[in-house]
PDB file of C-alpha atoms in Angstrom:
ATOM      1  CA  MET A   1     -47.768 -12.156  -0.649  1.00  0.00           C
ATOM      2  CA  PRO A   2     -46.511 -10.205  -3.433  1.00  0.00           C
ATOM      3  CA  THR A   3     -47.517 -11.009  -7.222  1.00  0.00           C
ATOM      4  CA  SER A   4     -46.349 -11.422  -9.824  1.00  0.00           C
ATOM      5  CA  ASP A   5     -45.777  -8.360 -10.606  1.00  0.00           C
ATOM      6  CA  PHE A   6     -43.340  -8.037  -7.936  1.00  0.00           C
ATOM      7  CA  LEU A   7     -39.375  -7.896  -9.161  1.00  0.00           C
ATOM      8  CA  THR A   8     -37.454 -10.419  -6.497  1.00  0.00           C
ATOM      9  CA  LEU A   9     -34.121 -10.348  -5.226  1.00  0.00           C
ATOM     10  CA  TYR A  10     -32.208 -11.289  -2.934  1.00  0.00           C
ATOM     11  CA  SER A  11     -29.263  -8.937  -1.082  1.00  0.00           C
ATOM     12  CA  PRO A  12     -26.037  -9.584   0.241  1.00  0.00           C
ATOM     13  CA  ALA A  13     -24.579  -9.617   4.579  1.00  0.00           C
ATOM     14  CA  THR A  14     -21.579  -7.677   3.956  1.00  0.00           C
ATOM     15  CA  VAL A  15     -18.447  -7.734   6.324  1.00  0.00           C
ATOM     16  CA  ALA A  16     -16.542  -3.805   6.355  1.00  0.00           C
ATOM     17  CA  ASN A  17     -13.389  -2.988   7.560  1.00  0.00           C
ATOM     18  CA  VAL A  18     -11.788  -7.017   7.133  1.00  0.00           C
ATOM     19  CA  VAL A  19      -9.416  -5.964  10.353  1.00  0.00           C
ATOM     20  CA  CYS A  20      -6.520  -2.695   9.187  1.00  0.00           C
ATOM     21  CA  GLY A  21      -8.934  -0.961   6.514  1.00  0.00           C
ATOM     22  CA  PHE A  22     -11.010   0.686   8.857  1.00  0.00           C
ATOM     23  CA  ASP A  23     -14.331   2.285   6.218  1.00  0.00           C
ATOM     24  CA  VAL A  24     -11.949   1.116   2.950  1.00  0.00           C
ATOM     25  CA  LEU A  25     -12.498  -2.164   2.586  1.00  0.00           C
ATOM     26  CA  GLY A  26     -15.687  -4.146   2.513  1.00  0.00           C
ATOM     27  CA  PHE A  27     -16.432  -8.495   1.105  1.00  0.00           C
ATOM     28  CA  ALA A  28     -20.272  -9.632   0.463  1.00  0.00           C
ATOM     29  CA  LEU A  29     -21.352 -12.654   1.868  1.00  0.00           C
ATOM     30  CA  GLU A  30     -23.271 -15.796   0.006  1.00  0.00           C
ATOM     31  CA  ALA A  31     -25.351 -15.955   3.265  1.00  0.00           C
ATOM     32  CA  PRO A  32     -27.229 -14.193   4.266  1.00  0.00           C
ATOM     33  CA  PHE A  33     -29.193 -12.356   2.874  1.00  0.00           C
ATOM     34  CA  ASP A  34     -32.494 -10.825   2.738  1.00  0.00           C
ATOM     35  CA  THR A  35     -35.457 -11.413   0.073  1.00  0.00           C
ATOM     36  CA  MET A  36     -36.818  -8.070  -1.153  1.00  0.00           C
ATOM     37  CA  HIS A  37     -39.639  -7.260  -3.617  1.00  0.00           C
ATOM     38  CA  LEU A  38     -40.322  -4.963  -5.874  1.00  0.00           C
ATOM     39  CA  ARG A  39     -42.544  -3.115  -8.108  1.00  0.00           C
ATOM     40  CA  LEU A  40     -43.692   0.087 -10.476  1.00  0.00           C
ATOM     41  CA  THR A  41     -46.578   1.824  -8.324  1.00  0.00           C
ATOM     42  CA  GLU A  42     -48.968   4.893 -10.635  1.00  0.00           C
ATOM     43  CA  GLN A  43     -48.725   6.932  -7.386  1.00  0.00           C
ATOM     44  CA  PRO A  44     -45.346   8.919  -7.291  1.00  0.00           C
ATOM     45  CA  GLY A  45     -43.152   7.793  -3.418  1.00  0.00           C
ATOM     46  CA  VAL A  46     -41.935   5.104  -1.315  1.00  0.00           C
ATOM     47  CA  THR A  47     -44.172   2.277   0.547  1.00  0.00           C
ATOM     48  CA  ILE A  48     -42.822   0.272   2.372  1.00  0.00           C
ATOM     49  CA  VAL A  49     -44.186  -3.877   3.896  1.00  0.00           C
ATOM     50  CA  HIS A  50     -41.527  -5.706   5.559  1.00  0.00           C
ATOM     51  CA  GLU A  51     -42.716  -9.067   6.521  1.00  0.00           C
ATOM     52  CA  ASP A  52     -40.678  -9.108   8.968  1.00  0.00           C
ATOM     53  CA  ASP A  53     -40.599  -9.434  12.299  1.00  0.00           C
ATOM     54  CA  PHE A  54     -38.510  -7.138  13.384  1.00  0.00           C
ATOM     55  CA  ASN A  55     -40.366  -3.776  13.652  1.00  0.00           C
ATOM     56  CA  LEU A  56     -38.549  -1.661  11.976  1.00  0.00           C
ATOM     57  CA  PRO A  57     -39.652   1.929  10.315  1.00  0.00           C
ATOM     58  CA  THR A  58     -41.883   2.006   7.426  1.00  0.00           C
ATOM     59  CA  GLU A  59     -42.155   5.938   7.181  1.00  0.00           C
ATOM     60  CA  PRO A  60     -39.164   6.398   4.047  1.00  0.00           C
ATOM     61  CA  ALA A  61     -37.532   8.547   5.559  1.00  0.00           C
ATOM     62  CA  ARG A  62     -36.715   6.852   8.720  1.00  0.00           C
ATOM     63  CA  ASN A  63     -36.375   3.218   6.212  1.00  0.00           C
ATOM     64  CA  VAL A  64     -32.790   3.046   5.485  1.00  0.00           C
ATOM     65  CA  ALA A  65     -33.920   1.540   1.707  1.00  0.00           C
ATOM     66  CA  GLY A  66     -37.062   3.701   2.332  1.00  0.00           C
ATOM     67  CA  ALA A  67     -33.349   7.014   2.033  1.00  0.00           C
ATOM     68  CA  ALA A  68     -31.773   5.427  -0.372  1.00  0.00           C
ATOM     69  CA  LEU A  69     -35.087   5.052  -3.216  1.00  0.00           C
ATOM     70  CA  LEU A  70     -35.667   8.641  -2.230  1.00  0.00           C
ATOM     71  CA  ALA A  71     -32.421   9.460  -2.922  1.00  0.00           C
ATOM     72  CA  LEU A  72     -32.466   7.622  -6.422  1.00  0.00           C
ATOM     73  CA  LEU A  73     -36.054   8.825  -6.158  1.00  0.00           C
ATOM     74  CA  ARG A  74     -34.686  12.921  -6.522  1.00  0.00           C
ATOM     75  CA  ALA A  75     -32.881  11.861  -9.847  1.00  0.00           C
ATOM     76  CA  ALA A  76     -35.540   9.616 -11.400  1.00  0.00           C
ATOM     77  CA  PRO A  77     -37.930  10.636 -14.001  1.00  0.00           C
ATOM     78  CA  ALA A  78     -41.200  12.880 -12.498  1.00  0.00           C
ATOM     79  CA  GLY A  79     -43.956  11.026 -10.911  1.00  0.00           C
ATOM     80  CA  THR A  80     -42.453   7.475 -11.384  1.00  0.00           C
ATOM     81  CA  GLY A  81     -43.097   5.392  -7.586  1.00  0.00           C
ATOM     82  CA  PHE A  82     -42.007   2.509  -6.313  1.00  0.00           C
ATOM     83  CA  GLU A  83     -43.377  -0.481  -3.283  1.00  0.00           C
ATOM     84  CA  MET A  84     -40.869  -3.027  -1.969  1.00  0.00           C
ATOM     85  CA  ARG A  85     -41.737  -5.358   0.239  1.00  0.00           C
ATOM     86  CA  ILE A  86     -39.136  -6.901   2.353  1.00  0.00           C
ATOM     87  CA  ASN A  87     -38.388 -10.336   4.575  1.00  0.00           C
ATOM     88  CA  LYS A  88     -35.053  -9.441   6.892  1.00  0.00           C
ATOM     89  CA  ALA A  89     -32.169 -12.872   7.444  1.00  0.00           C
ATOM     90  CA  ILE A  90     -30.257 -10.970   8.595  1.00  0.00           C
ATOM     91  CA  LEU A  91     -30.304  -9.414  11.804  1.00  0.00           C
ATOM     92  CA  PRO A  92     -30.727  -5.653  12.687  1.00  0.00           C
ATOM     93  CA  GLY A  93     -27.544  -4.709  14.842  1.00  0.00           C
ATOM     94  CA  SER A  94     -25.707  -7.872  14.252  1.00  0.00           C
ATOM     95  CA  GLY A  95     -22.003  -6.735  12.477  1.00  0.00           C
ATOM     96  CA  ILE A  96     -22.705  -8.545   8.648  1.00  0.00           C
ATOM     97  CA  GLY A  97     -24.406  -5.055   6.917  1.00  0.00           C
ATOM     98  CA  SER A  98     -28.083  -5.369   7.638  1.00  0.00           C
ATOM     99  CA  SER A  99     -28.723  -1.378   6.699  1.00  0.00           C
ATOM    100  CA  ALA A 100     -26.457  -1.569   3.935  1.00  0.00           C
ATOM    101  CA  ALA A 101     -28.162  -5.114   3.031  1.00  0.00           C
ATOM    102  CA  SER A 102     -31.645  -2.908   2.275  1.00  0.00           C
ATOM    103  CA  ALA A 103     -30.549  -0.454   0.640  1.00  0.00           C
ATOM    104  CA  ALA A 104     -28.363  -1.246  -1.723  1.00  0.00           C
ATOM    105  CA  GLY A 105     -31.251  -3.978  -2.999  1.00  0.00           C
ATOM    106  CA  ALA A 106     -33.487  -1.339  -3.146  1.00  0.00           C
ATOM    107  CA  VAL A 107     -31.138   1.402  -5.256  1.00  0.00           C
ATOM    108  CA  VAL A 108     -30.481  -2.464  -7.169  1.00  0.00           C
ATOM    109  CA  GLY A 109     -33.933  -3.610  -7.398  1.00  0.00           C
ATOM    110  CA  ALA A 110     -35.179  -0.187  -8.196  1.00  0.00           C
ATOM    111  CA  ASN A 111     -32.792   0.607 -11.084  1.00  0.00           C
ATOM    112  CA  GLN A 112     -33.421  -2.302 -13.279  1.00  0.00           C
ATOM    113  CA  LEU A 113     -37.762  -1.716 -13.025  1.00  0.00           C
ATOM    114  CA  LEU A 114     -35.705   1.646 -14.683  1.00  0.00           C
ATOM    115  CA  GLY A 115     -34.549   0.423 -16.824  1.00  0.00           C
ATOM    116  CA  SER A 116     -30.622   0.945 -15.242  1.00  0.00           C
ATOM    117  CA  ILE A 117     -30.716   4.520 -15.934  1.00  0.00           C
ATOM    118  CA  PHE A 118     -28.055   4.564 -12.770  1.00  0.00           C
ATOM    119  CA  PRO A 119     -23.973   3.085 -13.709  1.00  0.00           C
ATOM    120  CA  LYS A 120     -22.843   1.200 -10.226  1.00  0.00           C
ATOM    121  CA  GLU A 121     -21.193   4.426  -8.163  1.00  0.00           C
ATOM    122  CA  GLU A 122     -24.731   6.597  -8.697  1.00  0.00           C
ATOM    123  CA  LEU A 123     -26.298   3.229  -7.124  1.00  0.00           C
ATOM    124  CA  VAL A 124     -23.605   3.427  -4.158  1.00  0.00           C
ATOM    125  CA  ARG A 125     -24.089   7.237  -4.055  1.00  0.00           C
ATOM    126  CA  PHE A 126     -27.873   6.599  -3.386  1.00  0.00           C
ATOM    127  CA  ALA A 127     -27.455   3.933  -0.953  1.00  0.00           C
ATOM    128  CA  MET A 128     -25.819   5.980   1.354  1.00  0.00           C
ATOM    129  CA  PHE A 129     -28.953   8.218   2.242  1.00  0.00           C
ATOM    130  CA  GLY A 130     -29.771   4.595   3.681  1.00  0.00           C
ATOM    131  CA  GLU A 131     -26.320   4.536   5.705  1.00  0.00           C
ATOM    132  CA  GLU A 132     -26.934   7.483   7.336  1.00  0.00           C
ATOM    133  CA  VAL A 133     -30.171   6.947   8.643  1.00  0.00           C
ATOM    134  CA  ALA A 134     -28.004   4.145   9.934  1.00  0.00           C
ATOM    135  CA  SER A 135     -25.106   5.299  11.113  1.00  0.00           C
ATOM    136  CA  GLY A 136     -25.494   8.670  11.583  1.00  0.00           C
ATOM    137  CA  ALA A 137     -22.623   8.727   8.519  1.00  0.00           C
ATOM    138  CA  GLN A 138     -22.612   8.079   4.325  1.00  0.00           C
ATOM    139  CA  HIS A 139     -20.328   5.088   4.071  1.00  0.00           C
ATOM    140  CA  ALA A 140     -19.941   2.766   1.506  1.00  0.00           C
ATOM    141  CA  ASP A 141     -17.751   0.002   2.019  1.00  0.00           C
ATOM    142  CA  ASN A 142     -20.425  -2.561   2.949  1.00  0.00           C
ATOM    143  CA  ILE A 143     -22.581  -0.689   0.227  1.00  0.00           C
ATOM    144  CA  ALA A 144     -20.237  -1.418  -2.236  1.00  0.00           C
ATOM    145  CA  PRO A 145     -19.713  -4.615  -2.152  1.00  0.00           C
ATOM    146  CA  ALA A 146     -23.386  -5.529  -1.863  1.00  0.00           C
ATOM    147  CA  ILE A 147     -23.825  -3.604  -5.407  1.00  0.00           C
ATOM    148  CA  TYR A 148     -20.385  -4.495  -6.963  1.00  0.00           C
ATOM    149  CA  GLY A 149     -20.199  -8.058  -4.872  1.00  0.00           C
ATOM    150  CA  GLY A 150     -16.930  -9.974  -4.432  1.00  0.00           C
ATOM    151  CA  VAL A 151     -14.014  -7.369  -2.199  1.00  0.00           C
ATOM    152  CA  THR A 152     -14.078  -3.741  -2.876  1.00  0.00           C
ATOM    153  CA  LEU A 153     -11.757  -1.357  -1.817  1.00  0.00           C
ATOM    154  CA  ILE A 154     -13.304   2.595  -1.052  1.00  0.00           C
ATOM    155  CA  ARG A 155      -9.784   4.631  -3.318  1.00  0.00           C
ATOM    156  CA  SER A 156     -11.645   8.395  -1.124  1.00  0.00           C
ATOM    157  CA  ALA A 157     -15.139   8.763  -0.784  1.00  0.00           C
ATOM    158  CA  GLU A 158     -15.922  12.550  -1.602  1.00  0.00           C
ATOM    159  CA  PRO A 159     -15.489  12.022  -5.132  1.00  0.00           C
ATOM    160  CA  LEU A 160     -16.588   8.282  -5.130  1.00  0.00           C
ATOM    161  CA  ASP A 161     -13.982   5.728  -6.142  1.00  0.00           C
ATOM    162  CA  ILE A 162     -14.517   2.481  -5.532  1.00  0.00           C
ATOM    163  CA  VAL A 163     -12.151   0.293  -7.331  1.00  0.00           C
ATOM    164  CA  PRO A 164     -13.544  -3.553  -7.744  1.00  0.00           C
ATOM    165  CA  LEU A 165     -10.532  -5.494  -5.807  1.00  0.00           C
ATOM    166  CA  SER A 166     -10.271 -10.332  -7.799  1.00  0.00           C
ATOM    167  CA  ALA A 167      -9.448 -12.583  -4.844  1.00  0.00           C
ATOM    168  CA  PRO A 168      -8.086 -16.269  -4.389  1.00  0.00           C
ATOM    169  CA  PRO A 169     -11.087 -18.399  -3.193  1.00  0.00           C
ATOM    170  CA  LEU A 170     -11.305 -18.003   0.320  1.00  0.00           C
ATOM    171  CA  HIS A 171     -14.672 -18.703   3.252  1.00  0.00           C
ATOM    172  CA  VAL A 172     -15.709 -16.990   6.222  1.00  0.00           C
ATOM    173  CA  THR A 173     -16.853 -17.845   8.862  1.00  0.00           C
ATOM    174  CA  VAL A 174     -19.326 -15.612  11.348  1.00  0.00           C
ATOM    175  CA  VAL A 175     -19.970 -15.444  14.773  1.00  0.00           C
ATOM    176  CA  HIS A 176     -23.095 -14.243  15.886  1.00  0.00           C
ATOM    177  CA  PRO A 177     -22.578 -13.414  19.566  1.00  0.00           C
ATOM    178  CA  GLN A 178     -26.588 -12.054  20.365  1.00  0.00           C
ATOM    179  CA  ILE A 179     -25.480  -8.712  22.481  1.00  0.00           C
ATOM    180  CA  GLU A 180     -26.266  -5.182  20.701  1.00  0.00           C
ATOM    181  CA  VAL A 181     -22.925  -2.457  19.538  1.00  0.00           C
ATOM    182  CA  ARG A 182     -24.756   0.252  18.432  1.00  0.00           C
ATOM    183  CA  THR A 183     -22.838   1.595  15.319  1.00  0.00           C
ATOM    184  CA  ALA A 184     -22.738   4.869  16.166  1.00  0.00           C
ATOM    185  CA  ASP A 185     -21.610   3.818  20.112  1.00  0.00           C
ATOM    186  CA  ALA A 186     -19.173   2.463  18.545  1.00  0.00           C
ATOM    187  CA  ARG A 187     -17.855   5.023  16.282  1.00  0.00           C
ATOM    188  CA  GLN A 188     -18.656   7.557  19.441  1.00  0.00           C
ATOM    189  CA  ILE A 189     -15.183   5.748  21.417  1.00  0.00           C
ATOM    190  CA  LEU A 190     -12.753   5.635  18.688  1.00  0.00           C
ATOM    191  CA  LYS A 191      -9.935   8.118  19.277  1.00  0.00           C
ATOM    192  CA  GLN A 192      -9.525  10.175  16.808  1.00  0.00           C
ATOM    193  CA  GLN A 193      -6.288  11.255  17.177  1.00  0.00           C
ATOM    194  CA  VAL A 194      -3.357   8.178  15.800  1.00  0.00           C
ATOM    195  CA  PRO A 195       0.798   7.858  16.750  1.00  0.00           C
ATOM    196  CA  LEU A 196       2.510   8.844  12.908  1.00  0.00           C
ATOM    197  CA  LYS A 197       3.978   4.780  14.135  1.00  0.00           C
ATOM    198  CA  ALA A 198       0.498   3.277  14.132  1.00  0.00           C
ATOM    199  CA  ALA A 199      -0.611   5.399  11.315  1.00  0.00           C
ATOM    200  CA  ILE A 200       2.407   3.800   8.953  1.00  0.00           C
ATOM    201  CA  ARG A 201       1.587   0.014  10.885  1.00  0.00           C
ATOM    202  CA  GLN A 202      -1.801   0.345   9.072  1.00  0.00           C
ATOM    203  CA  TRP A 203      -1.168   1.600   6.412  1.00  0.00           C
ATOM    204  CA  ALA A 204       1.143  -1.482   5.152  1.00  0.00           C
ATOM    205  CA  ASN A 205      -0.989  -3.722   6.391  1.00  0.00           C
ATOM    206  CA  VAL A 206      -3.539  -2.502   4.223  1.00  0.00           C
ATOM    207  CA  ALA A 207      -1.091  -1.713   1.421  1.00  0.00           C
ATOM    208  CA  GLY A 208      -0.334  -5.702   2.139  1.00  0.00           C
ATOM    209  CA  LEU A 209      -4.519  -7.616   2.062  1.00  0.00           C
ATOM    210  CA  VAL A 210      -4.540  -5.890  -1.146  1.00  0.00           C
ATOM    211  CA  ALA A 211      -1.299  -7.235  -2.783  1.00  0.00           C
ATOM    212  CA  GLY A 212      -1.944 -10.480  -1.146  1.00  0.00           C
ATOM    213  CA  LEU A 213      -5.488 -10.544  -3.545  1.00  0.00           C
ATOM    214  CA  LEU A 214      -4.805  -9.350  -5.472  1.00  0.00           C
ATOM    215  CA  LYS A 215      -1.092 -12.252  -6.154  1.00  0.00           C
ATOM    216  CA  SER A 216      -3.428 -15.101  -4.373  1.00  0.00           C
ATOM    217  CA  ASP A 217      -0.944 -14.510  -1.554  1.00  0.00           C
ATOM    218  CA  TYR A 218      -2.907 -16.612   1.183  1.00  0.00           C
ATOM    219  CA  GLN A 219      -0.030 -15.887   4.029  1.00  0.00           C
ATOM    220  CA  LEU A 220       0.128 -12.462   3.162  1.00  0.00           C
ATOM    221  CA  ILE A 221      -3.252 -11.537   3.751  1.00  0.00           C
ATOM    222  CA  GLY A 222      -3.264 -13.866   7.050  1.00  0.00           C
ATOM    223  CA  ARG A 223       0.183 -11.122   7.718  1.00  0.00           C
ATOM    224  CA  SER A 224      -1.575  -8.354   6.616  1.00  0.00           C
ATOM    225  CA  LEU A 225      -5.173  -8.579   8.059  1.00  0.00           C
ATOM    226  CA  GLU A 226      -3.500  -7.029  11.902  1.00  0.00           C
ATOM    227  CA  ASP A 227      -5.835  -4.021  13.894  1.00  0.00           C
ATOM    228  CA  VAL A 228      -3.659  -1.931  15.565  1.00  0.00           C
ATOM    229  CA  ILE A 229      -6.174   0.611  15.779  1.00  0.00           C
ATOM    230  CA  VAL A 230      -9.639   0.139  15.429  1.00  0.00           C
ATOM    231  CA  GLU A 231      -9.859  -2.733  16.951  1.00  0.00           C
ATOM    232  CA  PRO A 232      -8.402  -2.747  20.534  1.00  0.00           C
ATOM    233  CA  VAL A 233     -10.632  -0.202  21.720  1.00  0.00           C
ATOM    234  CA  ARG A 234     -13.875  -2.097  19.918  1.00  0.00           C
ATOM    235  CA  SER A 235     -12.937  -5.322  20.864  1.00  0.00           C
ATOM    236  CA  ILE A 236     -13.483  -4.921  25.056  1.00  0.00           C
ATOM    237  CA  LEU A 237     -17.820  -4.684  23.509  1.00  0.00           C
ATOM    238  CA  ILE A 238     -17.423  -7.803  22.282  1.00  0.00           C
ATOM    239  CA  PRO A 239     -17.390 -10.950  25.164  1.00  0.00           C
ATOM    240  CA  GLY A 240     -15.340 -13.523  24.086  1.00  0.00           C
ATOM    241  CA  PHE A 241     -14.046 -11.950  21.496  1.00  0.00           C
ATOM    242  CA  ALA A 242      -9.593 -12.945  22.216  1.00  0.00           C
ATOM    243  CA  ALA A 243     -10.872 -16.298  22.341  1.00  0.00           C
ATOM    244  CA  VAL A 244     -12.982 -15.818  19.217  1.00  0.00           C
ATOM    245  CA  LYS A 245      -9.629 -14.065  16.765  1.00  0.00           C
ATOM    246  CA  ALA A 246      -7.489 -16.870  19.033  1.00  0.00           C
ATOM    247  CA  ARG A 247      -8.879 -20.276  18.691  1.00  0.00           C
ATOM    248  CA  SER A 248      -9.229 -19.918  15.690  1.00  0.00           C
ATOM    249  CA  LEU A 249      -5.819 -19.354  14.818  1.00  0.00           C
ATOM    250  CA  GLU A 250      -5.107 -22.039  16.859  1.00  0.00           C
ATOM    251  CA  ALA A 251      -7.677 -24.305  14.150  1.00  0.00           C
ATOM    252  CA  GLY A 252      -6.101 -22.822  10.931  1.00  0.00           C
ATOM    253  CA  ALA A 253      -7.752 -19.228  10.257  1.00  0.00           C
ATOM    254  CA  LEU A 254      -5.968 -16.669   8.042  1.00  0.00           C
ATOM    255  CA  GLY A 255      -6.829 -14.443  10.697  1.00  0.00           C
ATOM    256  CA  GLY A 256     -10.366 -12.094  11.071  1.00  0.00           C
ATOM    257  CA  GLY A 257     -11.538  -9.651  13.429  1.00  0.00           C
ATOM    258  CA  ILE A 258     -14.257  -7.978  14.110  1.00  0.00           C
ATOM    259  CA  SER A 259     -16.757  -7.031  11.210  1.00  0.00           C
ATOM    260  CA  GLY A 260     -18.014  -3.403  10.721  1.00  0.00           C
ATOM    261  CA  SER A 261     -19.166  -2.347  14.135  1.00  0.00           C
ATOM    262  CA  GLY A 262     -19.519  -5.814  15.856  1.00  0.00           C
ATOM    263  CA  PRO A 263     -20.617  -7.164  17.227  1.00  0.00           C
ATOM    264  CA  SER A 264     -19.900 -10.287  14.839  1.00  0.00           C
ATOM    265  CA  ILE A 265     -16.518 -11.701  14.521  1.00  0.00           C
ATOM    266  CA  PHE A 266     -15.448 -12.748  11.168  1.00  0.00           C
ATOM    267  CA  MET A 267     -12.319 -15.705  10.595  1.00  0.00           C
ATOM    268  CA  LEU A 268     -10.861 -16.506   6.800  1.00  0.00           C
ATOM    269  CA  SER A 269     -10.036 -19.146   6.209  1.00  0.00           C
ATOM    270  CA  GLU A 270      -8.599 -21.421   2.542  1.00  0.00           C
ATOM    271  CA  ASN A 271     -11.237 -24.012   1.936  1.00  0.00           C
ATOM    272  CA  GLU A 272     -14.140 -25.017   3.943  1.00  0.00           C
ATOM    273  CA  ALA A 273     -13.115 -28.222   6.468  1.00  0.00           C
ATOM    274  CA  THR A 274     -10.335 -24.807   8.077  1.00  0.00           C
ATOM    275  CA  ALA A 275     -14.069 -22.768   8.171  1.00  0.00           C
ATOM    276  CA  GLN A 276     -16.301 -25.455   9.652  1.00  0.00           C
ATOM    277  CA  ALA A 277     -13.539 -26.101  12.229  1.00  0.00           C
ATOM    278  CA  VAL A 278     -13.068 -22.333  12.884  1.00  0.00           C
ATOM    279  CA  ALA A 279     -16.813 -22.685  13.732  1.00  0.00           C
ATOM    280  CA  ALA A 280     -16.494 -25.692  16.316  1.00  0.00           C
ATOM    281  CA  ALA A 281     -13.963 -23.083  17.909  1.00  0.00           C
ATOM    282  CA  MET A 282     -16.228 -20.511  17.770  1.00  0.00           C
ATOM    283  CA  ARG A 283     -19.538 -21.951  19.103  1.00  0.00           C
ATOM    284  CA  GLU A 284     -17.672 -23.827  21.379  1.00  0.00           C
ATOM    285  CA  VAL A 285     -16.405 -19.862  23.348  1.00  0.00           C
ATOM    286  CA  TYR A 286     -19.255 -18.920  23.569  1.00  0.00           C
ATOM    287  CA  GLU A 287     -21.042 -22.162  24.677  1.00  0.00           C
ATOM    288  CA  GLN A 288     -18.425 -22.366  27.519  1.00  0.00           C
ATOM    289  CA  LEU A 289     -19.519 -18.391  27.368  1.00  0.00           C
ATOM    290  CA  GLY A 290     -23.024 -18.785  28.199  1.00  0.00           C
ATOM    291  CA  VAL A 291     -23.353 -16.320  25.513  1.00  0.00           C
ATOM    292  CA  ASP A 292     -25.660 -16.654  22.798  1.00  0.00           C
ATOM    293  CA  PHE A 293     -24.603 -16.951  18.981  1.00  0.00           C
ATOM    294  CA  HIS A 294     -25.373 -17.633  15.040  1.00  0.00           C
ATOM    295  CA  ILE A 295     -22.993 -18.930  13.551  1.00  0.00           C
ATOM    296  CA  HIS A 296     -22.033 -18.810   9.524  1.00  0.00           C
ATOM    297  CA  VAL A 297     -19.862 -19.926   6.731  1.00  0.00           C
ATOM    298  CA  SER A 298     -20.036 -19.241   3.435  1.00  0.00           C
ATOM    299  CA  THR A 299     -17.945 -17.780   0.777  1.00  0.00           C
ATOM    300  CA  ILE A 300     -17.450 -14.458  -0.596  1.00  0.00           C
ATOM    301  CA  ASN A 301     -20.396 -13.339  -3.116  1.00  0.00           C
ATOM    302  CA  SER A 302     -18.966 -12.588  -6.430  1.00  0.00           C
ATOM    303  CA  THR A 303     -22.212 -10.074  -8.246  1.00  0.00           C
ATOM    304  CA  GLY A 304     -23.521  -9.032  -4.859  1.00  0.00           C
ATOM    305  CA  VAL A 305     -27.103  -8.239  -5.546  1.00  0.00           C
ATOM    306  CA  ARG A 306     -28.666 -10.485  -7.612  1.00  0.00           C
ATOM    307  CA  PHE A 307     -31.583 -11.530  -8.574  1.00  0.00           C
ATOM    308  CA  ALA A 308     -34.311 -14.355  -8.060  1.00  0.00           C
TER     309      ALA A 308
END
């Protein structure tokens, strides 16, 4: 067990893409979250200990949290070293930002130990190196909400431009069917060319979703949760997707879709009662299909990584 000189933090799960906002929109969840312990060491470099049963690599360059810390160390005072202990509650491959939670938690905790010398945007840049280890691409749509909290818009990845968005109270229901969808595979099947008509509809939905969040307009949020580009391709990898979506809408959800690259599916609701009804609908679909699953009902986490 960690001793008292460790800093303890909780790094949240996140939902990326948010239906129409592929690679540009994301939000943080209150639960589940990873628990991480960090401390400064006299020996330079990074030491990683996993306190869970996922058998993730502990070599820093091959570990998402380790890669993020190595990026931070390149800008930190010479001779800096960290020991990090990780207990993951966000299942790897779940589509709710497991790799982002590790990477974001690592750099936020390290920055705290160093006296908060780096701004949040710089922490996102460091953590994106962890995402590159996980998926082969440096994307920030999970990392940004994990660090900033709430809902975030990645207006630009290069140069990095992150826009935190205000949002009305929202409840989130997430179902994680126990199948594997690798992020790299889910990206590979996407079409590289998009018809102009589809692109225009997608742009309108992203604008409508952002406007709905800022105006606290639940009906506009619901109308805008439509993806005509990515979801039609990726949903074929997720058994029961169409039934979950249809039954969730019948239960009163505003809308939703694939969380990240899947296999998790999320739905937004105005209140907890509806979110619980959506959870019951999701449960019934997967029980009928005979597919094991986990369900999370949460609100949006407004703070991101938090300290114990």
